[in-house]
Short mmCIF file of C-alpha atoms in Angstrom, two decimals:
data_model
loop_
_atom_site.label_atom_id
_atom_site.label_comp_id
_atom_site.label_asym_id
_atom_site.label_seq_id
_atom_site.Cartn_x
_atom_site.Cartn_y
_atom_site.Cartn_z
CA MET A 1 1.52 19.80 20.03
CA THR A 2 2.22 23.53 19.71
CA GLY A 3 3.68 25.69 16.96
CA THR A 4 4.18 24.49 13.44
CA PRO A 5 3.50 20.78 13.20
CA HIS A 6 6.23 18.54 11.75
CA ILE A 7 4.71 15.90 9.50
CA VAL A 8 7.02 13.17 8.27
CA VAL A 9 6.12 10.92 5.31
CA VAL A 10 8.05 7.68 4.69
CA GLY A 11 7.96 6.56 1.06
CA SER A 12 8.25 8.45 -2.21
CA GLY A 13 5.86 6.49 -4.35
CA LEU A 14 2.47 7.59 -5.68
CA ALA A 15 0.88 7.38 -2.21
CA GLY A 16 3.66 9.23 -0.48
CA TYR A 17 3.82 12.15 -2.91
CA GLY A 18 0.02 12.14 -3.20
CA VAL A 19 -0.42 12.73 0.50
CA LEU A 20 2.31 15.35 0.53
CA ARG A 21 0.51 17.33 -2.20
CA GLU A 22 -2.71 17.24 -0.18
CA LEU A 23 -0.95 18.13 3.07
CA ARG A 24 0.69 21.16 1.47
CA LYS A 25 -2.70 22.37 0.22
CA LEU A 26 -4.34 21.93 3.63
CA ALA A 27 -1.43 23.08 5.75
CA PRO A 28 0.62 25.73 3.86
CA ASP A 29 2.78 26.37 6.89
CA ALA A 30 3.43 22.83 8.02
CA ARG A 31 6.93 21.41 8.14
CA LEU A 32 6.94 18.49 5.68
CA THR A 33 9.79 16.00 5.61
CA LEU A 34 9.99 13.11 3.11
CA ILE A 35 12.20 10.11 3.92
CA THR A 36 12.97 7.65 1.17
CA GLN A 37 15.60 4.99 0.53
CA ASP A 38 15.44 5.98 -3.16
CA ASP A 39 16.54 9.26 -4.73
CA GLY A 40 13.16 10.90 -4.43
CA HIS A 41 12.38 11.26 -8.15
CA PHE A 42 8.67 11.03 -8.98
CA TYR A 43 7.47 8.50 -11.53
CA SER A 44 4.47 6.31 -12.15
CA LYS A 45 5.06 2.75 -11.02
CA PRO A 46 2.41 1.34 -13.34
CA ALA A 47 4.57 2.59 -16.25
CA LEU A 48 7.24 0.08 -15.39
CA SER A 49 5.27 -2.72 -17.08
CA THR A 50 4.48 -0.77 -20.26
CA ALA A 51 7.77 1.07 -20.86
CA LEU A 52 9.79 -1.31 -23.07
CA ALA A 53 7.69 -0.86 -26.18
CA LYS A 54 7.84 2.90 -25.75
CA GLY A 55 11.62 2.75 -25.76
CA LYS A 56 11.85 4.06 -22.23
CA VAL A 57 14.91 3.63 -20.06
CA ALA A 58 14.80 4.12 -16.31
CA ASP A 59 15.86 7.78 -16.39
CA THR A 60 13.24 8.77 -18.96
CA LEU A 61 10.45 7.27 -16.75
CA VAL A 62 11.09 10.04 -14.20
CA THR A 63 8.30 12.64 -14.70
CA THR A 64 9.46 15.06 -12.04
CA PRO A 65 13.02 15.19 -10.65
CA ALA A 66 13.37 15.17 -6.86
CA GLU A 67 14.71 18.74 -6.70
CA LYS A 68 11.59 20.00 -8.50
CA MET A 69 9.32 18.10 -6.12
CA VAL A 70 11.19 19.67 -3.17
CA ALA A 71 10.66 23.13 -4.64
CA GLN A 72 7.00 22.53 -5.51
CA LEU A 73 6.01 21.14 -2.20
CA LYS A 74 8.57 22.95 0.04
CA LEU A 75 9.88 19.63 1.42
CA ASP A 76 12.83 18.64 3.50
CA LEU A 77 13.93 15.59 1.45
CA ARG A 78 15.99 12.94 3.19
CA ALA A 79 16.90 10.70 0.22
CA GLY A 80 18.90 7.45 0.45
CA ARG A 81 17.87 6.82 3.96
CA ILE A 82 16.44 3.60 5.45
CA VAL A 83 14.12 3.83 8.39
CA GLU A 84 15.25 1.08 10.75
CA ALA A 85 12.79 1.59 13.65
CA ILE A 86 9.99 3.79 14.98
CA ASP A 87 10.35 5.09 18.53
CA ARG A 88 6.77 5.79 19.33
CA GLN A 89 7.42 7.02 22.82
CA ASP A 90 9.82 9.78 21.68
CA LYS A 91 8.13 10.20 18.29
CA ALA A 92 11.36 9.57 16.43
CA LEU A 93 12.37 7.60 13.35
CA LEU A 94 15.68 5.84 13.71
CA THR A 95 17.26 6.05 10.23
CA THR A 96 20.61 5.23 8.66
CA GLY A 97 21.30 8.98 8.67
CA GLY A 98 20.36 9.59 12.25
CA PRO A 99 17.07 10.18 14.13
CA ILE A 100 14.26 12.27 12.74
CA PHE A 101 11.53 13.47 15.08
CA TYR A 102 7.88 13.92 14.11
CA ASP A 103 4.61 15.26 15.38
CA LYS A 104 2.63 13.21 12.87
CA LEU A 105 3.94 10.31 10.83
CA VAL A 106 2.58 8.90 7.55
CA LEU A 107 3.73 5.51 6.44
CA ALA A 108 3.56 5.10 2.65
CA LEU A 109 5.81 2.07 2.48
CA GLY A 110 4.21 0.30 -0.46
CA ALA A 111 4.44 -3.45 -1.03
CA ASP A 112 7.23 -5.89 -1.61
CA PRO A 113 7.36 -8.53 -4.32
CA ILE A 114 6.44 -12.05 -3.16
CA ARG A 115 9.38 -14.43 -3.58
CA PRO A 116 7.98 -17.91 -4.26
CA PRO A 117 10.05 -20.81 -2.95
CA ILE A 118 12.05 -22.09 -5.99
CA ASP A 119 14.92 -24.55 -6.10
CA GLY A 120 17.91 -24.52 -8.39
CA ASP A 121 21.31 -22.81 -8.80
CA ALA A 122 19.75 -19.91 -10.78
CA ALA A 123 16.69 -19.25 -8.63
CA HIS A 124 18.24 -15.95 -7.53
CA ARG A 125 18.12 -14.66 -11.10
CA ALA A 126 14.31 -14.23 -10.96
CA LEU A 127 13.95 -10.46 -10.93
CA ALA A 128 10.89 -8.57 -9.76
CA VAL A 129 10.49 -5.14 -11.29
CA ASN A 130 9.10 -3.00 -8.49
CA ASN A 131 11.02 0.28 -8.87
CA LEU A 132 13.27 2.19 -11.24
CA ASP A 133 16.47 0.39 -10.20
CA ASN A 134 14.77 -2.95 -10.77
CA TYR A 135 13.66 -1.81 -14.24
CA ARG A 136 17.11 -0.56 -15.07
CA GLU A 137 18.65 -3.92 -14.12
CA PHE A 138 15.93 -5.88 -16.02
CA ARG A 139 16.57 -3.92 -19.21
CA GLU A 140 20.34 -4.40 -18.93
CA LYS A 141 19.89 -8.18 -18.72
CA LEU A 142 17.73 -8.46 -21.80
CA PRO A 143 19.52 -9.47 -25.02
CA ASP A 144 17.72 -8.29 -28.16
CA GLY A 145 14.90 -10.63 -29.14
CA ALA A 146 15.55 -12.87 -26.16
CA ARG A 147 13.11 -15.43 -24.76
CA VAL A 148 11.90 -14.21 -21.31
CA LEU A 149 10.16 -16.31 -18.73
CA VAL A 150 7.43 -14.41 -16.89
CA MET A 151 6.25 -16.04 -13.70
CA GLY A 152 2.71 -14.87 -13.04
CA GLY A 153 -0.26 -14.22 -15.28
CA GLY A 154 -1.94 -11.49 -13.21
CA LEU A 155 -2.17 -7.81 -14.18
CA VAL A 156 1.56 -7.04 -13.94
CA GLY A 157 2.69 -10.30 -15.53
CA THR A 158 0.23 -9.94 -18.40
CA GLU A 159 1.20 -6.31 -18.99
CA PHE A 160 4.85 -7.30 -19.11
CA ALA A 161 4.11 -10.12 -21.52
CA ASN A 162 2.32 -7.66 -23.84
CA ASP A 163 5.14 -5.13 -23.51
CA LEU A 164 7.85 -7.72 -24.14
CA SER A 165 6.17 -9.10 -27.27
CA ALA A 166 5.54 -5.62 -28.61
CA SER A 167 9.28 -4.96 -28.13
CA GLY A 168 10.48 -7.95 -30.11
CA TYR A 169 11.09 -10.32 -27.21
CA ARG A 170 9.54 -13.79 -26.82
CA PRO A 171 7.74 -13.98 -23.49
CA VAL A 172 6.75 -17.33 -21.94
CA VAL A 173 4.13 -16.93 -19.15
CA VAL A 174 3.70 -19.56 -16.44
CA ASP A 175 0.79 -19.19 -14.05
CA MET A 176 -0.87 -21.58 -11.61
CA LEU A 177 -4.42 -20.45 -12.55
CA GLY A 178 -6.37 -21.42 -15.58
CA HIS A 179 -6.39 -18.14 -17.53
CA PRO A 180 -4.73 -14.71 -17.46
CA LEU A 181 -6.04 -12.15 -14.92
CA ALA A 182 -7.92 -15.00 -13.26
CA GLN A 183 -8.59 -12.93 -10.11
CA LEU A 184 -9.81 -9.93 -12.11
CA VAL A 185 -11.85 -11.14 -15.08
CA PRO A 186 -14.15 -14.12 -15.85
CA PRO A 187 -12.72 -17.10 -17.76
CA GLY A 188 -14.15 -16.05 -21.12
CA VAL A 189 -12.47 -12.66 -20.98
CA GLY A 190 -9.25 -14.28 -19.77
CA GLN A 191 -9.27 -16.64 -22.72
CA MET A 192 -9.76 -13.73 -25.13
CA ILE A 193 -6.72 -12.05 -23.58
CA ARG A 194 -4.69 -15.23 -23.82
CA ASP A 195 -5.62 -15.76 -27.50
CA ALA A 196 -4.88 -12.12 -28.36
CA LEU A 197 -1.44 -12.24 -26.82
CA ALA A 198 -0.69 -15.67 -28.23
CA GLU A 199 -1.19 -14.12 -31.70
CA LYS A 200 1.54 -11.66 -30.75
CA GLY A 201 3.91 -14.46 -29.90
CA VAL A 202 3.26 -14.95 -26.15
CA GLU A 203 3.62 -18.57 -25.10
CA TRP A 204 1.44 -19.73 -22.22
CA HIS A 205 1.79 -22.51 -19.63
CA LEU A 206 -1.32 -22.21 -17.45
CA GLY A 207 -2.23 -24.34 -14.48
CA ARG A 208 1.54 -24.79 -13.95
CA LYS A 209 4.21 -23.41 -11.68
CA VAL A 210 7.97 -23.06 -11.72
CA VAL A 211 9.60 -25.40 -9.20
CA ALA A 212 13.27 -24.87 -10.10
CA ILE A 213 15.53 -22.55 -12.10
CA HIS A 214 18.90 -23.88 -13.24
CA LYS A 215 21.78 -22.29 -15.11
CA SER A 216 21.98 -23.23 -18.80
CA ALA A 217 23.82 -22.26 -21.98
CA SER A 218 20.89 -19.97 -22.96
CA GLY A 219 20.83 -18.34 -19.55
CA ILE A 220 18.40 -20.32 -17.41
CA SER A 221 16.29 -23.46 -17.69
CA ALA A 222 13.13 -23.39 -15.64
CA GLU A 223 11.60 -26.65 -14.50
CA LEU A 224 7.81 -26.68 -14.30
CA ASP A 225 5.85 -28.91 -11.98
CA ASP A 226 4.83 -31.15 -14.93
CA GLY A 227 8.51 -31.80 -15.74
CA LEU A 228 8.67 -29.49 -18.76
CA ALA A 229 11.89 -27.46 -19.10
CA VAL A 230 11.62 -23.85 -20.35
CA ASP A 231 14.79 -22.25 -21.63
CA ALA A 232 15.13 -18.47 -21.46
CA ALA A 233 17.64 -15.66 -21.23
CA ALA A 234 15.96 -13.95 -18.30
CA VAL A 235 13.28 -14.54 -15.66
CA LEU A 236 10.77 -11.96 -14.45
CA SER A 237 8.85 -12.69 -11.24
CA ALA A 238 5.37 -11.10 -11.14
CA VAL A 239 3.55 -13.39 -8.79
CA GLY A 240 2.17 -10.66 -6.58
CA LEU A 241 2.95 -8.16 -3.86
CA ARG A 242 2.89 -8.33 -0.08
CA PRO A 243 2.24 -5.09 1.95
CA HIS A 244 5.33 -3.82 3.70
CA ILE A 245 4.37 -4.18 7.35
CA ASP A 246 7.67 -5.11 9.11
CA LEU A 247 8.51 -1.64 10.30
CA ALA A 248 5.00 -1.09 11.75
CA GLN A 249 4.84 -4.56 13.26
CA GLU A 250 8.16 -4.10 15.07
CA ALA A 251 6.86 -0.82 16.43
CA GLY A 252 3.89 -2.58 17.91
CA LEU A 253 1.20 -1.17 15.59
CA ASP A 254 -1.76 -3.37 14.75
CA VAL A 255 -1.15 -5.29 11.54
CA GLY A 256 -2.95 -7.95 9.56
CA ARG A 257 -2.42 -8.39 5.82
CA GLY A 258 -1.33 -4.73 5.89
CA ILE A 259 -0.98 -2.02 8.50
CA LYS A 260 -4.43 -1.72 9.99
CA VAL A 261 -6.03 1.74 9.72
CA ASP A 262 -9.43 3.27 10.32
CA GLN A 263 -11.47 5.14 7.71
CA THR A 264 -9.29 8.24 8.16
CA GLY A 265 -6.06 6.24 7.59
CA CYS A 266 -5.06 6.41 11.27
CA THR A 267 -3.26 3.36 12.72
CA SER A 268 -3.53 2.05 16.30
CA ASP A 269 -1.27 4.98 17.29
CA PRO A 270 -3.12 8.34 16.92
CA SER A 271 0.05 10.01 15.71
CA ILE A 272 0.78 7.55 12.92
CA TYR A 273 -1.06 7.10 9.66
CA ALA A 274 -0.61 4.62 6.77
CA ILE A 275 -1.67 4.99 3.18
CA GLY A 276 -1.43 3.13 -0.10
CA ASP A 277 -0.41 -0.49 -0.67
CA CYS A 278 0.94 -0.97 2.85
CA ALA A 279 -2.36 -0.09 4.53
CA GLU A 280 -5.27 -2.38 5.39
CA TYR A 281 -8.55 -0.55 5.54
CA PRO A 282 -11.66 -1.61 7.50
CA GLN A 283 -13.48 -2.66 4.31
CA GLY A 284 -10.53 -4.77 3.32
#
């Protein structure tokens, strides 16, 4: 590689923009290109599950518009593009807007919501809020004061339950485990969280799972594995995330749960790196 290196980053989330900031500091003259299927605006994804009570709509969650990020970091932004394949031999990304060549490539692809197998004619209505567009759609589907089914009592599901109850909605949380945040906190702490949110109007169905979602007069009727029917106006799926590895796997990179990298973030291809939720580091 001679001349000014061309470094391409795929993904405009926290990891993608974070690495771009560091690259610009370390390599002031490097050519930096950001490819994203979104519009390139910068926002904090954790804010998605705490925004309702603050009265935030999708547009007000944007902390830095794309054009300002471009100016700050001196980027070539290719927004609204989907990367369909990586040509490792020619060092090219095949995108919906044409090929983009790279010297070094950083994959900051994030993670995709897990879609649990659920029967019923309204199963498709379970919405996972994983980006601004998802949040916008979720808000639009929420009637004031509505009952909202939340599938998942982990960190995101519990945060949404708290946010919904603080915003005047009536959340109903269904989780297969015995207490909220079961993979993060001991049972005693989980019980305290459950009780505190129950006082705020959160309804809990723990040790249960949703097996079917049907259309109903209220919106949906969710059938639990114990036969109980839960009526609600909307369904939020927060059962977890799966690292986005398809693009890397199809390119022949080593993958496991995520895209396998070494301690420097380098994949099995010395010209390609992975960072953030899509990456699987040696320590797990």
